[in-house]
Tab-separated table of C-alpha atoms and ligand atoms in Angstrom:
chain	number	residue	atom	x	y	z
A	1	UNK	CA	-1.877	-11.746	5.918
A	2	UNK	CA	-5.058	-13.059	4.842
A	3	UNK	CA	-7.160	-12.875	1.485
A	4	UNK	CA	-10.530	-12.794	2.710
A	5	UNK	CA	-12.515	-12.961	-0.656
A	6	UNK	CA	-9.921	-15.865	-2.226
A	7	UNK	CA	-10.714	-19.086	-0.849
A	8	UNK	CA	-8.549	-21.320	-0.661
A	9	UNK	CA	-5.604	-19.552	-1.320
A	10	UNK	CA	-4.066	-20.568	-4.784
A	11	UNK	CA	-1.276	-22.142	-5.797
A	12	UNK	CA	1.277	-21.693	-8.469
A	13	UNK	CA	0.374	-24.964	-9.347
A	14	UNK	CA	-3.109	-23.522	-10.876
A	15	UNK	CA	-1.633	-20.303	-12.601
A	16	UNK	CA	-2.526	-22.000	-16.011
A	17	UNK	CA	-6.651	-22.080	-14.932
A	18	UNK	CA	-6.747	-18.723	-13.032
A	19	UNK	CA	-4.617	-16.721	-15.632
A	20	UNK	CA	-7.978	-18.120	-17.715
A	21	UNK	CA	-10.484	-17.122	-15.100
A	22	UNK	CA	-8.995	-13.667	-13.416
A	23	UNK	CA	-8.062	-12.393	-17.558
A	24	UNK	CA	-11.924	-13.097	-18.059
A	25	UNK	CA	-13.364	-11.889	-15.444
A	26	UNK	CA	-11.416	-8.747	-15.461
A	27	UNK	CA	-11.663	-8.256	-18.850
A	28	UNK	CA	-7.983	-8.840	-19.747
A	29	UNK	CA	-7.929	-11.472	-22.755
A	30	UNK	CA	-5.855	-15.059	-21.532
A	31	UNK	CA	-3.857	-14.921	-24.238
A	32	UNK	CA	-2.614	-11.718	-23.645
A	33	UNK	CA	-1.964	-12.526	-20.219
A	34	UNK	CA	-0.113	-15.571	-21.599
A	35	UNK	CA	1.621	-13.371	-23.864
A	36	UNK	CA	2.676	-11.241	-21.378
A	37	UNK	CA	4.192	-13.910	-18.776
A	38	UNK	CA	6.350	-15.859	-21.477
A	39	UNK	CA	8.486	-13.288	-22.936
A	40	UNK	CA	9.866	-9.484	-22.653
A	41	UNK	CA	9.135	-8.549	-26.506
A	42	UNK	CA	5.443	-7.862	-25.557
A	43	UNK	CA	4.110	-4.783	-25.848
A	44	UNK	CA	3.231	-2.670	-22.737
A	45	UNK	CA	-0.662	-2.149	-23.274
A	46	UNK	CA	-0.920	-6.696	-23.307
A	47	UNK	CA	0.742	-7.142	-20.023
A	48	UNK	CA	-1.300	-4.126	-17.913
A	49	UNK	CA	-4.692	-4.118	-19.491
A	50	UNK	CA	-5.821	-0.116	-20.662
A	51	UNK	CA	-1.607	1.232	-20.374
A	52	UNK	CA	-1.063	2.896	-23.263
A	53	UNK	CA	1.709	1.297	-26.078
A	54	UNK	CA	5.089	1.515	-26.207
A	55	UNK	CA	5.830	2.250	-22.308
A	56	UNK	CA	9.754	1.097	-21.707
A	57	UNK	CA	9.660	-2.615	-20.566
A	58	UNK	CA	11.788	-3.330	-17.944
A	59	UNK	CA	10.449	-7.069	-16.660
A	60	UNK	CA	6.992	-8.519	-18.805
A	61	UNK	CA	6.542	-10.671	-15.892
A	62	UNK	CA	6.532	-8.522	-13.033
A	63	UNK	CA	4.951	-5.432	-15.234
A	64	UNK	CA	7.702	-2.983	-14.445
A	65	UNK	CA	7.757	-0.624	-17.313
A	66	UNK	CA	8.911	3.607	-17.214
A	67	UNK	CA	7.487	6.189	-19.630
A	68	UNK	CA	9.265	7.649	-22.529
A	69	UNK	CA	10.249	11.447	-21.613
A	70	UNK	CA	8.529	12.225	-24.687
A	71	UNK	CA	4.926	10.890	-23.356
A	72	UNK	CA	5.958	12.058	-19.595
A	73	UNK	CA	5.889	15.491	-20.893
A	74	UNK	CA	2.841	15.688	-22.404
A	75	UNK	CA	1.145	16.176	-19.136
A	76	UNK	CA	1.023	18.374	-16.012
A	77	UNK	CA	-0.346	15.623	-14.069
A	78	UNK	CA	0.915	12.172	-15.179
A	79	UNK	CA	-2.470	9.936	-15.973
A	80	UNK	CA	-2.560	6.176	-15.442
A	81	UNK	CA	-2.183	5.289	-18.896
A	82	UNK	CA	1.362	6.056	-18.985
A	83	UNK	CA	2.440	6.434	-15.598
A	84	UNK	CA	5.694	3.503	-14.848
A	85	UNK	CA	5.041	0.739	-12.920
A	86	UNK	CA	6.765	-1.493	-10.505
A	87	UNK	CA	5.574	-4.492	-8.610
A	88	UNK	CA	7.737	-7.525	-7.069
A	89	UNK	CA	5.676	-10.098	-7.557
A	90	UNK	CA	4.041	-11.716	-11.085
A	91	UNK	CA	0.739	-10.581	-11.310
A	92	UNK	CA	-0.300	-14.241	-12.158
A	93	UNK	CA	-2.365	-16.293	-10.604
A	94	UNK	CA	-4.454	-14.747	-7.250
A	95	UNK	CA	-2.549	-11.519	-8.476
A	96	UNK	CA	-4.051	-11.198	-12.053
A	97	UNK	CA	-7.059	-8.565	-10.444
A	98	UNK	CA	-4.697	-5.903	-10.847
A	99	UNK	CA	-2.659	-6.216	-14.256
A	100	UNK	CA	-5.139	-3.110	-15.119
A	101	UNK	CA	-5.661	0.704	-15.059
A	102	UNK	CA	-9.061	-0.119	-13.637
A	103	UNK	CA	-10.496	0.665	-10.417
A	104	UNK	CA	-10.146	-2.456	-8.656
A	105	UNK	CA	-13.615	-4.706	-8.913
A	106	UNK	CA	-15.703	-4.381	-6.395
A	107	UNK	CA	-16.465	-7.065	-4.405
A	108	UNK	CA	-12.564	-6.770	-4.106
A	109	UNK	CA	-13.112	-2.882	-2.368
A	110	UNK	CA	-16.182	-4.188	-0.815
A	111	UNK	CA	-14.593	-6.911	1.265
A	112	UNK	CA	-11.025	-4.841	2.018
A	113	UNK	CA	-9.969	-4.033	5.210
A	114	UNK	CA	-7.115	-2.358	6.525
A	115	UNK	CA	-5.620	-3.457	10.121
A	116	UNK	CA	-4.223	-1.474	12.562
A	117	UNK	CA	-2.372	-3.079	14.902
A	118	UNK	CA	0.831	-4.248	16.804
A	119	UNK	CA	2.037	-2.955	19.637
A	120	UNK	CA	-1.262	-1.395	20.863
A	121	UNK	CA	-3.528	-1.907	23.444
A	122	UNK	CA	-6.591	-1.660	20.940
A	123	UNK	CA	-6.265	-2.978	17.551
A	124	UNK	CA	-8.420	-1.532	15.246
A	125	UNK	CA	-9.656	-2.903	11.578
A	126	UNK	CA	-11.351	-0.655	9.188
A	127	UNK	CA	-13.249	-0.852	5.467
A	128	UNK	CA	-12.779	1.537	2.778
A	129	UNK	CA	-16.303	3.235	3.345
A	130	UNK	CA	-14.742	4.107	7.080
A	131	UNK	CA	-11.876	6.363	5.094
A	132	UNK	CA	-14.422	7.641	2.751
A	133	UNK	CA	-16.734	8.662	5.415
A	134	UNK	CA	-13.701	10.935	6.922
A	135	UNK	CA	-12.742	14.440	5.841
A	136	UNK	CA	-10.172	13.760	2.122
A	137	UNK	CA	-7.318	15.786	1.191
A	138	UNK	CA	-4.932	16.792	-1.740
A	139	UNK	CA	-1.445	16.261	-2.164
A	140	UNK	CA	0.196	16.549	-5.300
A	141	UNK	CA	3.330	14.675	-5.513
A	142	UNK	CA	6.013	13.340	-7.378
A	143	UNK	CA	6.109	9.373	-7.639
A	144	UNK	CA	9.756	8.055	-8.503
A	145	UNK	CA	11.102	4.430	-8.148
A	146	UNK	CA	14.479	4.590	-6.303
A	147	UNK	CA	15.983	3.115	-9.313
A	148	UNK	CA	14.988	5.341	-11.726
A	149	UNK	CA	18.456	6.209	-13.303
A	150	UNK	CA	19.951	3.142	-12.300
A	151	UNK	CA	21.081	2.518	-15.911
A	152	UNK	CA	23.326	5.494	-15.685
A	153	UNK	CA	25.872	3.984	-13.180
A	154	UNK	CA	26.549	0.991	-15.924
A	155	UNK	CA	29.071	4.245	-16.375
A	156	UNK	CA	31.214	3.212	-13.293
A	157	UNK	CA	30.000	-0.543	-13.030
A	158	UNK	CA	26.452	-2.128	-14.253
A	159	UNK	CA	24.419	-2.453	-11.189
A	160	UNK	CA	21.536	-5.531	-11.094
A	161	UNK	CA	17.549	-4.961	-11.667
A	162	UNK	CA	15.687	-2.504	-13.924
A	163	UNK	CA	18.043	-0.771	-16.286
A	164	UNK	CA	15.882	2.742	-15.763
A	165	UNK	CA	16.422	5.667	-17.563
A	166	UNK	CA	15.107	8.949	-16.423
A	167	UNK	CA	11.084	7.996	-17.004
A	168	UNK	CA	10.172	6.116	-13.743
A	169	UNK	CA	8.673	8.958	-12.362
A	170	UNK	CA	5.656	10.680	-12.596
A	171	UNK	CA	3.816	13.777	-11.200
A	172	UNK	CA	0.609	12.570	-9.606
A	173	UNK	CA	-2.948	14.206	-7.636
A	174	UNK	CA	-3.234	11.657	-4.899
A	175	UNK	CA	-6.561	12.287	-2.836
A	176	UNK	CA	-7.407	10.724	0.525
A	177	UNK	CA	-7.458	10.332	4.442
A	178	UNK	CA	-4.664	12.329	6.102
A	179	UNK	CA	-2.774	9.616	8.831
A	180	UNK	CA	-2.159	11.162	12.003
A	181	UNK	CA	-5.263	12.674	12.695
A	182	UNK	CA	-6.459	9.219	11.903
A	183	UNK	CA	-3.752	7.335	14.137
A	184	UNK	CA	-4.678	9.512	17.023
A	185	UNK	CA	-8.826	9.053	16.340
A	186	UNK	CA	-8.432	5.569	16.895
A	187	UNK	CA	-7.362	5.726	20.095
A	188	UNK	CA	-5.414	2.591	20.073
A	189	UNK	CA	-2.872	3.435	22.738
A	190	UNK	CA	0.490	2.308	21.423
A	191	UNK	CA	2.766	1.045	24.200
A	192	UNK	CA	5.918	3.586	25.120
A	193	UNK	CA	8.097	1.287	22.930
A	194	UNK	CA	6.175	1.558	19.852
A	195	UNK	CA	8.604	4.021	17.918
A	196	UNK	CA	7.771	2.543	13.990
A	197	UNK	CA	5.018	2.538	11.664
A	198	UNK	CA	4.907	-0.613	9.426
A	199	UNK	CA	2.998	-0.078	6.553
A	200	UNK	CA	2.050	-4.164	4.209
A	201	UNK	CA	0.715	-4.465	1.179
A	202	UNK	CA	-1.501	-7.060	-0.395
A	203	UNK	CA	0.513	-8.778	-2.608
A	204	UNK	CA	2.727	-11.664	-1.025
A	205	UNK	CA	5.852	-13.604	-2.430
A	206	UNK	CA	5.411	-16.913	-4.152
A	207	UNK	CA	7.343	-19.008	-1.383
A	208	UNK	CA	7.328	-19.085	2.273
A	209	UNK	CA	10.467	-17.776	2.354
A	210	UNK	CA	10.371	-14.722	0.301
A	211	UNK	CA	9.244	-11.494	2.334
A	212	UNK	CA	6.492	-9.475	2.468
A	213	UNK	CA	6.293	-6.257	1.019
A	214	UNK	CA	6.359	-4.296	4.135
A	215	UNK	CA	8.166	-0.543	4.660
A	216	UNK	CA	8.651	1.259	8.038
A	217	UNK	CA	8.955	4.663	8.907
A	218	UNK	CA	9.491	6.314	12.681
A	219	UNK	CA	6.886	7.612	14.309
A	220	UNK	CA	8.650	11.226	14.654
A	221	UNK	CA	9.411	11.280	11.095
A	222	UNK	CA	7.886	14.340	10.104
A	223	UNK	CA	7.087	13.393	6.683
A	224	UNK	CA	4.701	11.208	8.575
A	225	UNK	CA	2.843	14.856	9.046
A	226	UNK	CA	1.747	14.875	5.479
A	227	UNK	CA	1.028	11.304	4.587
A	228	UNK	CA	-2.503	10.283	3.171
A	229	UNK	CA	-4.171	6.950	3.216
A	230	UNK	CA	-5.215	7.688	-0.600
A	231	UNK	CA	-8.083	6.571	-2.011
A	232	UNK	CA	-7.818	8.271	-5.079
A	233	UNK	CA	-5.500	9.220	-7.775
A	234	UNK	CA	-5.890	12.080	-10.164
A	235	UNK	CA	-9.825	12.688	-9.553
A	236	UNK	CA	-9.892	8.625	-9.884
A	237	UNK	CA	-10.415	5.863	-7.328
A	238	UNK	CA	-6.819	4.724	-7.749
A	239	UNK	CA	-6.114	2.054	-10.622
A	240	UNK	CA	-5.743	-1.680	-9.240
A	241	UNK	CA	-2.249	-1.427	-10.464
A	242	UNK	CA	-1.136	2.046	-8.535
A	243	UNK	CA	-1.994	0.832	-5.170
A	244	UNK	CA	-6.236	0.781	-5.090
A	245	UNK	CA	-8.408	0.487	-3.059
A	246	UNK	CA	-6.311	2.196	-0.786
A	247	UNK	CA	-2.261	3.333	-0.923
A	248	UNK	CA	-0.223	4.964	1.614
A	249	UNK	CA	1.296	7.671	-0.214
A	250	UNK	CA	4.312	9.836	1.928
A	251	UNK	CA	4.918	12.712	-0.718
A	252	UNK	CA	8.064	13.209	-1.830
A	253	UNK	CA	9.486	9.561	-0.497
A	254	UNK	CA	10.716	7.694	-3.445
A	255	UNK	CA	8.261	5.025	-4.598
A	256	UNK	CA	9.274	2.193	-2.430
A	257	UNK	CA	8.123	4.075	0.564
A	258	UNK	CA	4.264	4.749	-1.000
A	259	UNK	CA	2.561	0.950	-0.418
A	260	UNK	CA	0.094	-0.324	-2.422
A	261	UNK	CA	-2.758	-2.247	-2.176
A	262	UNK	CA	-2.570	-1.544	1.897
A	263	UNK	CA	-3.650	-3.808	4.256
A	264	UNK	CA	-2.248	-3.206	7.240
A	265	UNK	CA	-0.601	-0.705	9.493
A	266	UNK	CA	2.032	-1.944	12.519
A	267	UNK	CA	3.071	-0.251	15.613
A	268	UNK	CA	6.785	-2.105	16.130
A	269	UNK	CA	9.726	-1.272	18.168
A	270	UNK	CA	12.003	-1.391	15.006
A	271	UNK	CA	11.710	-1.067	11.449
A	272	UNK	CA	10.966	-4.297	9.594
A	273	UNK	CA	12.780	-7.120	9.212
A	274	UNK	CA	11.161	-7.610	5.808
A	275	UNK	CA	13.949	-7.685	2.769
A	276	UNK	CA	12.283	-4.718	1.574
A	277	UNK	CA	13.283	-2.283	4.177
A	278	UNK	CA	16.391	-4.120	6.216
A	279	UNK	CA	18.375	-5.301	2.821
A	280	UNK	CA	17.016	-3.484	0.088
A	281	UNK	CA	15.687	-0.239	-0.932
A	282	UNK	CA	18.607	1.513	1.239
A	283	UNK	CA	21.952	3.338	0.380
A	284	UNK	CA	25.496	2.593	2.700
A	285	UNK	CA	25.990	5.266	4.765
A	286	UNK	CA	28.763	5.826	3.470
A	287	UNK	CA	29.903	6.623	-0.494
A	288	UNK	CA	31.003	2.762	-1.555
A	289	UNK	CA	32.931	2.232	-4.866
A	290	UNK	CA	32.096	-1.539	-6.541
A	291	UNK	CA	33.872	-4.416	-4.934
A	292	UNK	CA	34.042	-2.791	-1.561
A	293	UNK	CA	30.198	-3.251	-0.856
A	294	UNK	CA	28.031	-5.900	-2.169
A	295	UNK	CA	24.024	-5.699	-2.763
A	296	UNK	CA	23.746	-8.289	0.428
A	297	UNK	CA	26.092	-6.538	2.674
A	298	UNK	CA	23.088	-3.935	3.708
A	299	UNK	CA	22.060	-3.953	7.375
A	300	UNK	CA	19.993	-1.064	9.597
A	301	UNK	CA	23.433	-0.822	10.867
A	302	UNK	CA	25.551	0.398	7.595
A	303	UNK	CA	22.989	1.654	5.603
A	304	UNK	CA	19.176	4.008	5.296
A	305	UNK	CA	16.608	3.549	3.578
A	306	UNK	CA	15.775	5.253	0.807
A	307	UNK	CA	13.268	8.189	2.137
A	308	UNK	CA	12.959	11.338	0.270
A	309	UNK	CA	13.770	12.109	-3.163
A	310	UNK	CA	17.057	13.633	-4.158
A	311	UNK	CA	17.373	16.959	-5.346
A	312	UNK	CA	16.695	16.322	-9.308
A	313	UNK	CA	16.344	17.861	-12.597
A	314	UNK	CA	15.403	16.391	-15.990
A	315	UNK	CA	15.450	17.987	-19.514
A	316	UNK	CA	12.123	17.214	-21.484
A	317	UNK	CA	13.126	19.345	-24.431
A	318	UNK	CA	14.622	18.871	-26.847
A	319	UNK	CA	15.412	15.044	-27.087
A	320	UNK	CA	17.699	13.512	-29.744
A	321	UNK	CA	14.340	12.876	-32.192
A	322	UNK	CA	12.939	15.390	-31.903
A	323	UNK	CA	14.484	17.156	-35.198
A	324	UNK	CA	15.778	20.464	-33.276
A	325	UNK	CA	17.251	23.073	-35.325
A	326	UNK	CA	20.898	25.084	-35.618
A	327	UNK	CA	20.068	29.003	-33.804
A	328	UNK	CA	17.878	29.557	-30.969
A	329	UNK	CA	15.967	26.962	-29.042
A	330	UNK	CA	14.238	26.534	-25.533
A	331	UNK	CA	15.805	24.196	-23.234
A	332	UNK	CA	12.724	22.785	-21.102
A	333	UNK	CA	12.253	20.432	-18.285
A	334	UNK	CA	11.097	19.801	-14.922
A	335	UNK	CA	12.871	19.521	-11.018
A	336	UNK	CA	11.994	18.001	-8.102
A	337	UNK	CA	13.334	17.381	-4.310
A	338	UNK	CA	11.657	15.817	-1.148
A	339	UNK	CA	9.908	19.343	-0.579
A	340	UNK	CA	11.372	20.229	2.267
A	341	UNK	CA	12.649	23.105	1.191
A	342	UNK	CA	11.843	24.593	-2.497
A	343	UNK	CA	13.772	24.866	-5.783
A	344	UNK	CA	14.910	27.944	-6.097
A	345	UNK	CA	17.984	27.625	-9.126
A	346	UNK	CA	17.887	25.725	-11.959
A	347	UNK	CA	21.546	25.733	-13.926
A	348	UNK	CA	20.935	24.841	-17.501
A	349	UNK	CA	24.390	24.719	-20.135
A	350	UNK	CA	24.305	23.995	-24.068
A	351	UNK	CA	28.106	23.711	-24.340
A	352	UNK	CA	28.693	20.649	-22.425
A	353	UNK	CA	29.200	22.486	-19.105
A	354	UNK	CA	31.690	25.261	-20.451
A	355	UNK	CA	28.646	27.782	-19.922
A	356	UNK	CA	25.953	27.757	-17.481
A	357	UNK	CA	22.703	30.351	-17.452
A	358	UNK	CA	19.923	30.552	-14.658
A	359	UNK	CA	16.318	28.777	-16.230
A	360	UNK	CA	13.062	30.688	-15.528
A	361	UNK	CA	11.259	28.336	-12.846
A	362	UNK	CA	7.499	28.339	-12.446
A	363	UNK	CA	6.429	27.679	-9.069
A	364	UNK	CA	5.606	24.488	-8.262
A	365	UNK	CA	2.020	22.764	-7.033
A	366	UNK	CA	3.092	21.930	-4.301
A	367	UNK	CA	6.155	21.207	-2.303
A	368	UNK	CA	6.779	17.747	-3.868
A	369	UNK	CA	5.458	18.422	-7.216
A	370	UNK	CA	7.541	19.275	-9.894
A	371	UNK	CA	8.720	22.572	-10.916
A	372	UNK	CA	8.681	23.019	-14.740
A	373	UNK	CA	11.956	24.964	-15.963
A	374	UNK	CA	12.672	26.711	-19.141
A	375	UNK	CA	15.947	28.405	-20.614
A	376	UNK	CA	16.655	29.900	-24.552
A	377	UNK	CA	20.234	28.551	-25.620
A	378	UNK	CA	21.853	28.742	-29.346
A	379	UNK	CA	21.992	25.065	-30.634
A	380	UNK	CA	25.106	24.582	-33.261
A	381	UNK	CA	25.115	22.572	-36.059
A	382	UNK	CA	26.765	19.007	-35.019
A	383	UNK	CA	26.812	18.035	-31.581
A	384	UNK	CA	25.394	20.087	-28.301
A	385	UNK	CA	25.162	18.758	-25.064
A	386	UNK	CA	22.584	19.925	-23.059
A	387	UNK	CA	22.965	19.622	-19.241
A	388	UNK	CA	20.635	20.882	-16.048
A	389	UNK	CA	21.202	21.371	-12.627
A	390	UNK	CA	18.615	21.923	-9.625
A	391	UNK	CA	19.421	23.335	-5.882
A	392	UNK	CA	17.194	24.422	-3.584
A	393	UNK	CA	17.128	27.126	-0.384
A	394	UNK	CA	18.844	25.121	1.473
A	395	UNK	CA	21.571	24.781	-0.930
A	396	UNK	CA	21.106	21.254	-1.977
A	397	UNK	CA	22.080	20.823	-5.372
A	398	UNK	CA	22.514	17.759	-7.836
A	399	UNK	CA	26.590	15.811	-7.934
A	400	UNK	CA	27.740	17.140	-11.646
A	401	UNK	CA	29.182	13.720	-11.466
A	402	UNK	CA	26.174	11.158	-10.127
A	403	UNK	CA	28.714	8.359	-10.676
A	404	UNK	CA	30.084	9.735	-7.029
A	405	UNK	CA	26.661	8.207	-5.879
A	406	UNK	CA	27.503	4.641	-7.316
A	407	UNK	CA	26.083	2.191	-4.704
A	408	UNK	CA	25.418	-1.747	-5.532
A	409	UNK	CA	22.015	-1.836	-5.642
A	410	UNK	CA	21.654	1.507	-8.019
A	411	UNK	CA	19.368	3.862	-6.227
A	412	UNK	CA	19.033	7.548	-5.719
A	413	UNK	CA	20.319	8.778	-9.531
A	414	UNK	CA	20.422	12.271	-9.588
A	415	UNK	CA	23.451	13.057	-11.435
A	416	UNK	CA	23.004	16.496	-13.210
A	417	UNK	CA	21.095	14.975	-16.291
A	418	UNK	CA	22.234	15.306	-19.524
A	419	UNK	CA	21.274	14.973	-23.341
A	420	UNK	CA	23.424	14.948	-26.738
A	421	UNK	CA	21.554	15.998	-29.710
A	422	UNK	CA	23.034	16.116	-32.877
A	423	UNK	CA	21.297	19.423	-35.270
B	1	LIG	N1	2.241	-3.459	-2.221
B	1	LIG	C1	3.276	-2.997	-2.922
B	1	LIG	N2	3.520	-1.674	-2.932
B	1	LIG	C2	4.556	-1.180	-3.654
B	1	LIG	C3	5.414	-2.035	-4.385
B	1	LIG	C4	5.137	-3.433	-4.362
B	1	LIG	O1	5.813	-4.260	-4.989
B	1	LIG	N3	4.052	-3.872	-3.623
B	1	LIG	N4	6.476	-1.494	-5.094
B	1	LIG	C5	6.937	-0.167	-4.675
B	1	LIG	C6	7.878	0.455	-5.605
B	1	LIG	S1	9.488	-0.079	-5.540
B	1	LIG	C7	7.503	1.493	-6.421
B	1	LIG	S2	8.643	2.304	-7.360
B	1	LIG	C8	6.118	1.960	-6.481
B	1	LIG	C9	5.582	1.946	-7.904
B	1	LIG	O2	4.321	2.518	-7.943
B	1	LIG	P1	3.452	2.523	-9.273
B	1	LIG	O3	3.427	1.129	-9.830
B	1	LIG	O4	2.108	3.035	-8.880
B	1	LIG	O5	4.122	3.458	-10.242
B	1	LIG	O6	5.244	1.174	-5.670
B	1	LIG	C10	5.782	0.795	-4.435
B	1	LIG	N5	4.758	0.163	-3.627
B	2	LIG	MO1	10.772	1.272	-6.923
């Protein structure tokens, strides 16, 4: 894909001048930059300039970092400053425009384009002032990395990447240009075989043969019926760093699924041959236990990809600091599914899963935003384990044991979730 405003295109070879120049330009100082590229003991608000401190650092170089519960919960609607991030590449070099919670600059959103094309009679390439001049709406949705949890199966056997806890997720207003009334004004005439969408996004691997970031979804994928090319995110145009100028956000698909930086848009026969969506991001179709499956064995044969979110719940309250007494006490949190169907149970016990009672839920935003949860429980003094359990009408409900789930690459935690607190 080309980078119309960077010519020529960079190599690694002059990261040391640009990490000068882009930090500059965009305001981010070079030596934090520096800082954040040579070591994981930075803090989160040096490697992505205007996050907030003390975000949960999972790679300095790539800027993959989740939120502490106890900022997540804070807010309705997550804002930029502490929502997680996850990116594949370094943000070094050509890449350094979006290490911030800034809009992106604008002779960036000036010059971007987005291509559709494939297989189509009519290709079609349009600018972000096209989308803007086209009727915009809501969706609020939960964002969620398809590792979040991952560091829970270390349980059964550690699984590679991010050790996530429960914070890479994030309840979020996206705003923008719904995409099949879109598909069909363009009139581009896909060809009978065209049965995939391929969404790319801007950011491309460091060697030739690394792959793009690239995600497919089918054409009759209803899900499809609610996606957005957004062009803004709570109220904002959307940070550099979540996806702006313009991501493709399918609510209630796991994060993987919601490109950003979007460039272009493929009619294809099949789904990707990209790492991204033929090897990775997917879960065997089958339950695997460690040793019988390996995190290269994936093909579109044995395994899916990783679509909508898992029936989930999460406790917010109390945590293990935050100084909760002996007698009564309000077990809060939030749950969340792919909103297909809604949440209509959340199990909540204080003993360690001897006792259950039924949470009052509030109802939810939306179909894929989170439903905050409440329940009163006794706390004793010493030990309590606190444990939560969502299921929805159509009788989903989370594995009280998520270590059934184990897979090699460590997606799709949704184990009921539970917290010791000592009182
Ligand atoms: N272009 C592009 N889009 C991407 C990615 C990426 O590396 N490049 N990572 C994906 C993954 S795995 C996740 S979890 C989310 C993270 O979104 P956030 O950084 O806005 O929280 O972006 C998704 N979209
Ligand atoms: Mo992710």
């Amino acid at each position: 894909m080309t980078k119309p405003w960077i010519a020529p295109q960079l190599s690694r070879r002059d990261f040391g001048k640009l990490v000068g120049a882009a930090g500059l330009a965009f305001g981010v100082s070079p030596a934090a930059l520096r800082a954040a590229f040579a070591a994981d003991a930075v803090d989160s608000a040096q490697i992505i300039s205007g996050k907030a401190s003390g975000m949960l650092i999972h790679n300095a170089k790539l800027a993959v970092m989740e939120t502490p519960l106890k900022m997540l919960r804070e807010h309705d609607h997550t804002p930029k400053e502490i929502l997680f991030n996850r990116f594949h590449y370094p943000h070094e070099g050509d890449a350094a425009w979006y290490a911030t919670t800034s809009a992106p600059p604008e002779d960036i959103v000036k010059n971007w384009t987005i291509r559709f094309d494939g297989l189509v009679q009519r290709p079609r390439t349009l600018t972000i002032a096209d989308l803007q001049a086209r009727p915009q709406e809501k969706r609020v949705s939960v964002l969620q990395c398809a590792g979040n949890g991952r560091s829970y199966y270390a349980a059964k056997q550690k699984v590679a990447g991010g050790q996530w806890q429960n914070g890479g997720l994030g309840n979020v207003e996206w705003e923008g240009v719904p995409l099949r009334p879109l598909l069909d004004d363009l009139k581009m005439e896909p060809s009978p075989e065209a049965h995939w969408l391929t969404a790319e996004g801007w950011d491309q691997p460091a060697t030739p043969e690394g792959s793009d970031f690239a995600k497919s979804y089918h054409l009759a994928d209803p899900a499809l019926d609610n996606a957005i090319l957004a062009l803004k995110m709570n109220g904002e145009p959307i940070p550099a760093q979540n996806g702006g100028p313009v991501r493709l956000i399918i609510p209630g698909y796991y994060g993987n699924m919601n490109v950003k930086l979007l460039t272009t848009l493929l009619f294809a026969a099949a789904e990707s041959p990209s790492a991204f969506q033929s090897v990775g991001y997917r879960m065997p179709l089958v339950p695997v236990e460690p040793g019988q499956f390996e995190a290269n064995d994936y093909t579109v044969y044995n395994s899916v990809p990783t679509y909508g979110h898992k029936i989930k719940s999460v406790i917010f309250s109390p945590l293990p600091d935050d100084g909760a007494k002996a007698g009564d006490a309000e077990i809060t949190g939030v749950a969340f599914n792919d909103g297909e169907a809604a949440i209509t149970m959340v199990e909540v016990s204080a003993d360690g899963g001897k006792t259950w009672q039924e949470a009052e839920i509030k109802p939810a935003e939306s179909p894929w935003a989170w439903y905050h949860w409440s329940a009163k429980a006794k706390l004793a003094s010493g030990s309590n384990v606190l444990m939560c359990r969502a299921t929805d009408a159509l009788g989903r409900t989370q594995p009280m044991d998520g270590l059934t789930r184990w897979n090699p690459r460590g997606y799709e935690w949704n184990g009921v979730d539970r917290v010791e607190i000592t009182v």
